[in-house]
Coordinates of C-alpha atoms in Angstrom, one line a residue:
M1 CA 90.3 105.1 -56.9
N2 CA 91.6 101.9 -55.5
R3 CA 88.7 101.9 -53.0
L4 CA 86.2 102.3 -55.8
L5 CA 87.9 99.4 -57.7
I6 CA 87.7 97.2 -54.6
I7 CA 84.0 98.0 -54.2
C8 CA 83.3 97.3 -57.9
T9 CA 85.2 94.0 -57.6
L10 CA 83.2 93.0 -54.5
L11 CA 79.9 93.8 -56.2
C12 CA 80.8 91.9 -59.3
S13 CA 81.8 89.0 -57.1
L14 CA 78.5 89.0 -55.2
F15 CA 76.6 89.2 -58.5
T16 CA 78.5 86.3 -59.9
S17 CA 77.9 84.3 -56.8
A18 CA 74.2 85.1 -56.9
Q19 CA 74.1 84.0 -60.5
A20 CA 75.7 80.7 -59.6
Q21 CA 73.3 80.1 -56.8
Y22 CA 70.4 80.9 -59.1
A23 CA 71.7 78.7 -61.8
S24 CA 71.9 75.8 -59.4
H25 CA 68.4 76.4 -58.0
V26 CA 66.2 73.4 -58.7
I27 CA 62.9 74.1 -60.4
P28 CA 60.5 71.1 -60.0
G29 CA 58.3 70.1 -63.0
A30 CA 55.2 71.5 -61.4
A31 CA 56.6 75.0 -61.5
Q32 CA 57.1 74.8 -65.3
T33 CA 53.4 75.4 -66.0
N34 CA 54.1 76.6 -69.6
Q35 CA 55.2 73.1 -70.5
Y36 CA 52.0 71.3 -69.4
L37 CA 49.2 73.8 -69.4
P38 CA 48.7 73.4 -73.1
L39 CA 48.1 69.6 -72.4
L40 CA 45.3 70.6 -70.0
K41 CA 43.4 73.0 -72.2
N42 CA 39.7 72.2 -72.4
K43 CA 40.4 68.9 -70.5
R44 CA 38.9 67.4 -67.3
V45 CA 41.8 66.8 -65.0
A46 CA 42.4 64.5 -62.1
L47 CA 45.5 64.8 -59.9
L48 CA 47.2 62.2 -57.6
V49 CA 48.8 64.6 -55.2
N50 CA 49.4 65.3 -51.5
Q51 CA 50.7 68.1 -49.4
T52 CA 54.0 68.1 -51.2
A53 CA 52.5 69.1 -54.6
T54 CA 53.3 72.8 -54.4
I55 CA 54.6 75.6 -56.6
G56 CA 56.5 77.8 -54.2
T57 CA 54.2 78.0 -51.2
T58 CA 51.0 77.5 -53.2
H59 CA 49.4 74.0 -53.7
L60 CA 49.3 72.9 -57.3
V61 CA 45.5 72.4 -57.1
D62 CA 45.1 76.0 -56.1
T63 CA 47.4 77.2 -58.8
L64 CA 45.6 75.3 -61.5
L65 CA 42.2 76.4 -60.3
K66 CA 43.4 80.1 -60.6
L67 CA 44.6 79.3 -64.1
Q68 CA 41.1 78.1 -65.0
V69 CA 42.0 74.5 -65.3
H70 CA 39.0 72.2 -64.9
I71 CA 39.8 69.8 -62.1
A72 CA 37.4 67.0 -61.9
K73 CA 38.8 65.3 -58.7
I74 CA 41.7 64.6 -56.6
F75 CA 43.2 61.2 -55.9
S76 CA 45.2 60.8 -52.7
P77 CA 48.0 58.3 -51.8
E78 CA 49.1 56.9 -48.4
H79 CA 48.8 59.5 -45.6
G80 CA 46.0 61.3 -47.5
F81 CA 45.7 64.5 -49.6
R82 CA 46.9 66.7 -46.7
G83 CA 49.5 64.2 -45.6
Q84 CA 48.3 63.9 -42.0
A85 CA 47.3 60.2 -41.7
D86 CA 49.5 57.6 -39.9
A87 CA 51.5 55.1 -41.9
G88 CA 49.0 52.4 -43.1
E89 CA 46.0 54.3 -41.7
K90 CA 42.8 53.8 -43.7
V91 CA 41.8 57.0 -45.4
G92 CA 38.4 57.2 -46.9
N93 CA 37.0 59.3 -49.7
S94 CA 36.1 62.9 -48.7
T95 CA 35.6 66.4 -50.0
D96 CA 38.4 68.9 -49.7
K97 CA 37.3 71.7 -47.4
N98 CA 39.4 74.4 -49.2
T99 CA 38.2 73.8 -52.8
G100 CA 35.1 71.6 -52.5
L101 CA 36.7 69.1 -54.8
P102 CA 36.0 65.4 -54.3
V103 CA 39.0 63.4 -52.9
V104 CA 39.2 59.7 -53.8
S105 CA 41.6 57.7 -51.7
L106 CA 43.9 55.3 -53.6
Y107 CA 45.2 53.6 -50.5
G108 CA 43.9 50.6 -48.7
Q109 CA 41.3 48.4 -50.4
H110 CA 40.7 50.8 -53.3
R111 CA 44.3 51.3 -54.6
K112 CA 43.6 51.6 -58.3
A113 CA 41.5 54.2 -60.1
T114 CA 38.7 52.3 -61.8
A115 CA 36.9 53.0 -65.0
A116 CA 34.1 54.6 -62.9
D117 CA 36.6 56.9 -61.2
L118 CA 38.0 58.0 -64.6
Q119 CA 34.8 58.3 -66.6
D120 CA 34.7 62.1 -66.1
V121 CA 38.5 62.5 -66.5
D122 CA 40.4 63.3 -69.7
V123 CA 44.0 63.5 -68.3
L124 CA 45.8 62.5 -65.2
I125 CA 48.6 64.3 -63.3
F126 CA 51.0 62.7 -60.7
D127 CA 52.8 65.1 -58.4
V128 CA 54.1 63.6 -55.2
Q129 CA 57.5 64.1 -53.5
D130 CA 59.2 60.8 -53.2
V131 CA 62.3 59.9 -51.1
G132 CA 63.9 57.3 -53.3
A133 CA 63.3 54.1 -51.4
R134 CA 61.6 51.0 -52.8
F135 CA 59.4 50.6 -49.7
Y136 CA 58.2 54.2 -49.7
T137 CA 54.8 53.6 -51.2
Y138 CA 54.4 56.6 -53.4
I139 CA 56.1 54.8 -56.4
S140 CA 53.6 51.9 -55.9
S141 CA 50.8 54.4 -56.2
L142 CA 52.4 55.8 -59.3
Q143 CA 52.6 52.4 -60.9
E144 CA 48.9 51.7 -60.2
L145 CA 47.9 55.1 -61.6
M146 CA 49.9 54.4 -64.7
E147 CA 48.2 51.1 -65.1
S148 CA 44.7 52.7 -64.7
A149 CA 45.7 55.3 -67.3
A150 CA 46.8 52.6 -69.8
E151 CA 43.7 50.4 -69.2
N152 CA 41.4 53.3 -69.6
N153 CA 43.2 55.1 -72.4
K154 CA 44.0 58.2 -70.4
P155 CA 47.2 60.2 -70.8
I156 CA 49.2 60.8 -67.7
I157 CA 51.6 63.6 -66.9
V158 CA 54.3 63.1 -64.2
L159 CA 55.5 66.4 -62.8
D160 CA 59.0 65.5 -61.6
R161 CA 60.7 66.4 -58.4
P162 CA 64.2 65.8 -57.1
N163 CA 65.1 62.6 -55.2
P164 CA 66.8 63.5 -51.9
N165 CA 68.4 60.0 -52.0
G166 CA 69.0 60.1 -55.7
D167 CA 72.8 60.1 -55.5
Y168 CA 73.3 56.4 -54.8
V169 CA 71.9 53.0 -55.7
D170 CA 72.1 50.3 -53.0
G171 CA 70.5 47.2 -51.5
P172 CA 69.2 43.8 -52.5
I173 CA 67.1 43.5 -55.7
L174 CA 63.5 42.5 -54.9
D175 CA 62.7 38.9 -55.6
T176 CA 59.2 39.1 -57.2
A177 CA 58.0 36.2 -55.0
F178 CA 58.0 38.8 -52.3
R179 CA 56.1 41.5 -54.3
S180 CA 53.8 43.7 -52.2
F181 CA 52.8 47.4 -52.0
V182 CA 56.1 48.1 -50.2
G183 CA 58.0 46.6 -53.2
M184 CA 56.4 45.9 -56.5
Q185 CA 59.4 45.7 -59.0
P186 CA 62.8 44.0 -59.2
I187 CA 64.7 47.1 -58.1
P188 CA 67.1 47.7 -55.1
I189 CA 66.0 49.4 -51.9
V190 CA 67.6 52.6 -53.0
H191 CA 67.0 53.0 -56.7
G192 CA 68.6 56.4 -57.4
M193 CA 65.8 57.6 -59.7
T194 CA 63.3 60.5 -59.7
V195 CA 59.6 59.5 -60.1
G196 CA 59.8 60.8 -63.7
E197 CA 62.7 58.5 -64.4
Y198 CA 61.1 55.6 -62.6
A199 CA 57.8 56.1 -64.6
Q200 CA 59.8 55.8 -67.8
M201 CA 61.3 52.6 -66.6
L202 CA 58.0 51.1 -65.7
N203 CA 56.7 51.9 -69.1
G204 CA 59.8 51.0 -71.0
E205 CA 60.5 47.7 -69.3
G206 CA 56.9 46.5 -69.7
W207 CA 56.6 46.3 -65.9
L208 CA 53.0 47.6 -65.7
S209 CA 50.3 44.9 -65.3
K210 CA 50.0 42.6 -68.3
G211 CA 52.7 44.6 -70.0
V212 CA 50.4 47.6 -70.8
K213 CA 52.0 50.9 -71.7
C214 CA 50.4 54.3 -70.9
K215 CA 50.7 57.6 -72.8
L216 CA 53.3 59.2 -70.5
T217 CA 54.6 62.7 -70.4
V218 CA 57.3 63.7 -67.9
I219 CA 57.9 67.3 -67.1
P220 CA 61.5 67.2 -65.8
C221 CA 63.1 69.4 -63.2
E222 CA 65.5 72.2 -64.2
N223 CA 69.0 72.7 -62.7
Y224 CA 69.0 69.2 -61.1
T225 CA 71.5 66.4 -61.3
H226 CA 71.8 63.2 -59.2
H227 CA 74.4 64.9 -57.0
T228 CA 72.4 68.0 -56.3
Y229 CA 71.7 68.3 -52.6
Y230 CA 68.0 69.0 -52.3
S231 CA 66.4 69.8 -49.0
L232 CA 62.7 69.0 -49.1
P233 CA 60.6 72.1 -48.4
I234 CA 57.7 70.1 -47.1
A235 CA 57.8 66.9 -45.0
P236 CA 56.8 64.1 -47.4
S237 CA 55.0 62.1 -44.6
P238 CA 54.3 62.6 -40.9
N239 CA 57.2 60.5 -39.7
L240 CA 59.8 62.0 -42.0
P241 CA 59.7 65.5 -40.5
D242 CA 63.2 66.6 -41.5
M243 CA 66.2 65.8 -43.7
A244 CA 67.9 63.7 -41.1
A245 CA 64.9 61.3 -41.0
V246 CA 64.8 61.3 -44.9
N247 CA 68.5 60.4 -45.0
L248 CA 68.3 57.7 -42.3
Y249 CA 65.1 56.2 -43.6
T250 CA 66.7 53.8 -46.1
A251 CA 68.5 52.1 -43.2
L252 CA 66.0 52.4 -40.3
C253 CA 62.9 51.3 -42.2
F254 CA 64.1 47.7 -41.7
F255 CA 63.1 48.0 -38.1
E256 CA 59.4 48.1 -39.2
G257 CA 59.9 44.3 -39.7
T258 CA 61.2 43.8 -36.1
P259 CA 60.1 44.5 -32.5
I260 CA 62.5 47.5 -32.4
S261 CA 61.2 51.0 -32.1
L262 CA 62.5 53.4 -34.8
G263 CA 61.3 56.5 -32.9
R264 CA 57.7 56.7 -34.1
G265 CA 55.9 58.6 -31.3
T266 CA 58.9 60.8 -30.5
D267 CA 60.1 64.1 -31.9
K268 CA 62.8 62.1 -33.8
P269 CA 61.1 59.4 -35.9
F270 CA 63.5 57.4 -38.1
Q271 CA 66.4 58.9 -36.1
L272 CA 66.3 56.7 -33.0
F273 CA 66.1 53.0 -32.4
G274 CA 65.7 51.0 -29.2
S275 CA 63.9 48.5 -27.2
P276 CA 62.9 47.8 -23.5
L277 CA 65.0 44.6 -23.9
F278 CA 68.2 46.3 -24.8
P279 CA 70.9 46.8 -22.1
K280 CA 69.5 49.4 -19.7
K281 CA 72.1 52.1 -20.0
G282 CA 72.9 55.1 -22.1
F283 CA 70.3 56.9 -24.3
S284 CA 66.6 56.2 -23.7
F285 CA 63.2 57.3 -25.0
T286 CA 59.5 56.5 -24.6
P287 CA 57.2 56.4 -27.7
R288 CA 53.9 58.3 -27.0
S289 CA 50.7 58.7 -29.0
V290 CA 51.2 61.8 -31.2
A291 CA 49.8 63.2 -34.4
G292 CA 51.0 61.0 -37.2
A293 CA 51.7 58.1 -34.8
K294 CA 48.6 57.5 -32.8
N295 CA 49.6 54.0 -31.7
P296 CA 53.3 53.7 -32.2
P297 CA 55.2 50.4 -31.6
L298 CA 56.2 50.1 -27.9
K299 CA 53.9 52.9 -27.0
D300 CA 54.5 54.2 -23.4
Q301 CA 57.4 51.7 -22.9
L302 CA 60.8 53.0 -21.9
C303 CA 63.3 52.0 -24.6
Y304 CA 67.0 52.0 -24.4
G305 CA 69.0 52.5 -27.6
F306 CA 70.6 55.0 -29.8
D307 CA 70.1 58.6 -31.1
L308 CA 71.3 58.8 -34.7
S309 CA 70.1 62.3 -35.5
K310 CA 73.7 63.6 -35.4
A311 CA 75.3 60.6 -37.0
P312 CA 77.4 61.2 -40.2
E313 CA 74.7 59.2 -42.1
A314 CA 72.1 61.8 -41.2
T315 CA 73.6 64.1 -43.8
P316 CA 74.4 63.2 -47.4
A317 CA 78.0 62.4 -48.3
K318 CA 79.9 61.2 -51.4
G319 CA 79.7 57.4 -51.8
R320 CA 77.0 56.8 -49.2
K321 CA 75.3 53.5 -48.8
I322 CA 72.6 51.9 -46.8
A323 CA 73.9 51.6 -43.2
L324 CA 73.3 47.9 -42.3
K325 CA 75.4 48.2 -39.1
W326 CA 72.4 49.3 -36.9
L327 CA 70.2 46.4 -38.0
L328 CA 73.1 44.0 -37.3
Q329 CA 73.8 45.7 -33.9
A330 CA 70.1 45.5 -32.9
Y331 CA 70.0 41.8 -33.7
A332 CA 73.1 41.2 -31.6
L333 CA 71.7 43.1 -28.7
Y334 CA 68.2 41.7 -28.7
P335 CA 68.0 38.8 -26.3
Q336 CA 65.1 37.0 -28.0
K337 CA 66.6 36.1 -31.3
D338 CA 63.7 33.9 -32.4
K339 CA 61.3 36.8 -32.0
F340 CA 63.4 39.5 -33.8
F341 CA 62.0 39.2 -37.3
N342 CA 58.3 39.4 -38.1
A343 CA 56.5 38.5 -41.3
F344 CA 56.8 42.1 -42.7
F345 CA 60.6 42.0 -42.7
N346 CA 61.0 39.9 -45.8
K347 CA 58.6 42.2 -47.7
L348 CA 60.8 45.2 -46.8
A349 CA 64.0 43.4 -47.7
G350 CA 62.4 42.0 -50.8
N351 CA 63.7 38.5 -50.2
A352 CA 64.2 35.9 -47.5
Q353 CA 67.9 35.9 -48.0
L354 CA 68.8 39.0 -45.9
Q355 CA 67.0 37.6 -42.8
Q356 CA 68.9 34.3 -43.1
Q357 CA 72.2 36.1 -43.7
I358 CA 71.8 38.0 -40.4
K359 CA 70.8 34.9 -38.5
N360 CA 73.9 33.2 -39.9
G361 CA 76.1 35.9 -38.6
L362 CA 77.3 37.3 -41.9
S363 CA 79.2 40.5 -41.8
E364 CA 78.0 43.7 -43.5
A365 CA 80.7 43.3 -46.1
D366 CA 79.7 39.8 -47.0
I367 CA 76.0 40.7 -47.2
R368 CA 76.9 43.6 -49.5
K369 CA 78.9 41.3 -51.7
S370 CA 75.8 39.2 -52.4
W371 CA 74.1 42.3 -53.7
E372 CA 76.7 43.2 -56.3
P373 CA 75.6 41.1 -59.3
G374 CA 72.0 42.3 -59.0
L375 CA 73.0 45.9 -58.6
R376 CA 75.2 45.8 -61.7
Q377 CA 72.3 44.4 -63.8
F378 CA 69.9 47.0 -62.4
K379 CA 72.2 49.9 -63.1
A380 CA 72.4 48.9 -66.7
I381 CA 68.6 49.0 -67.0
R382 CA 68.4 52.2 -65.0
A383 CA 70.9 54.0 -67.3
K384 CA 68.4 53.9 -70.2
Y385 CA 65.8 56.0 -68.4
L386 CA 67.9 58.7 -66.6
L387 CA 66.9 62.3 -67.3
Y388 CA 69.6 63.9 -65.3
E389 CA 73.4 63.8 -65.1
E390 CA 75.0 61.5 -62.6

């Protein structure tokens, strides 16, 4: 009898555990078709999507076609519809081989959907997995699609997805004098918002071009909070192949504005940094031409530096922040100080101050202190638009 009781107790325990795991399972907005299919009935639909727009293992486009939704066209962001293009690579218009649908690139010279692009469209959908950094360009594409929607009187539906860096807010607030496609609004580098929350902020704060507002519907995630650990099922871009890269991205992207390699052209992009001019000892790597990084910085040059793939910052932890120490370390090691920063650095930083602080030898603590007033003000604005518990 006691044995039977033990077995029953174990089974109940396993069932309770399974229930808890199921309850904490995140369901992205795209998977909740019952909430937005009625908005698509008898409508001509255009979607801004890439390879991350899936329901389970099926692409959203394929799912909607099976559900008899009339898809007029696909818009694609940086890296293209299938997400295979290099960072910054020009991607032209095309026809999707799988579906025969026209694909209109909204990256490069033609970033905004025009009236001509939208003349055969009744409703827009945005479904792209973001990683929560100001300089990751998908939120810039979101803004410009919202502006097109407002200017052409088209409703837009944002199918929300978790932010893998959504548990913290950090970095300098962008000075709008440095506005670019890698930073369009006065927000910190790590904004701690999902794309649905950010879309509400763009609309609510009047940040769209000329203060226009679009007819916005956000389909939120289920079972998600800002402290839910969410491992991305699909790489959001070619050089963020795994969660270590996603977690380190907010710190290592600064190196895009310097002569330092951050591992593009290796099997650990955004997990390494180094230079041929660093001290010739310890860890080394050589960037090569590979898919997603056809012509990486310092291609075919032996670089000495650091492998951060196993660093504590490569995994989420309570109270995490942008790790500035590697940028400061690289500047200290680089012998040609006058050539360390290029013109892109201030766009990534969102100001000219960070570069000057580093040149002046300020500590990480002092640099962080200069961010605090701006972060307090931003968090007060952000709080108005949050959809999920912090």
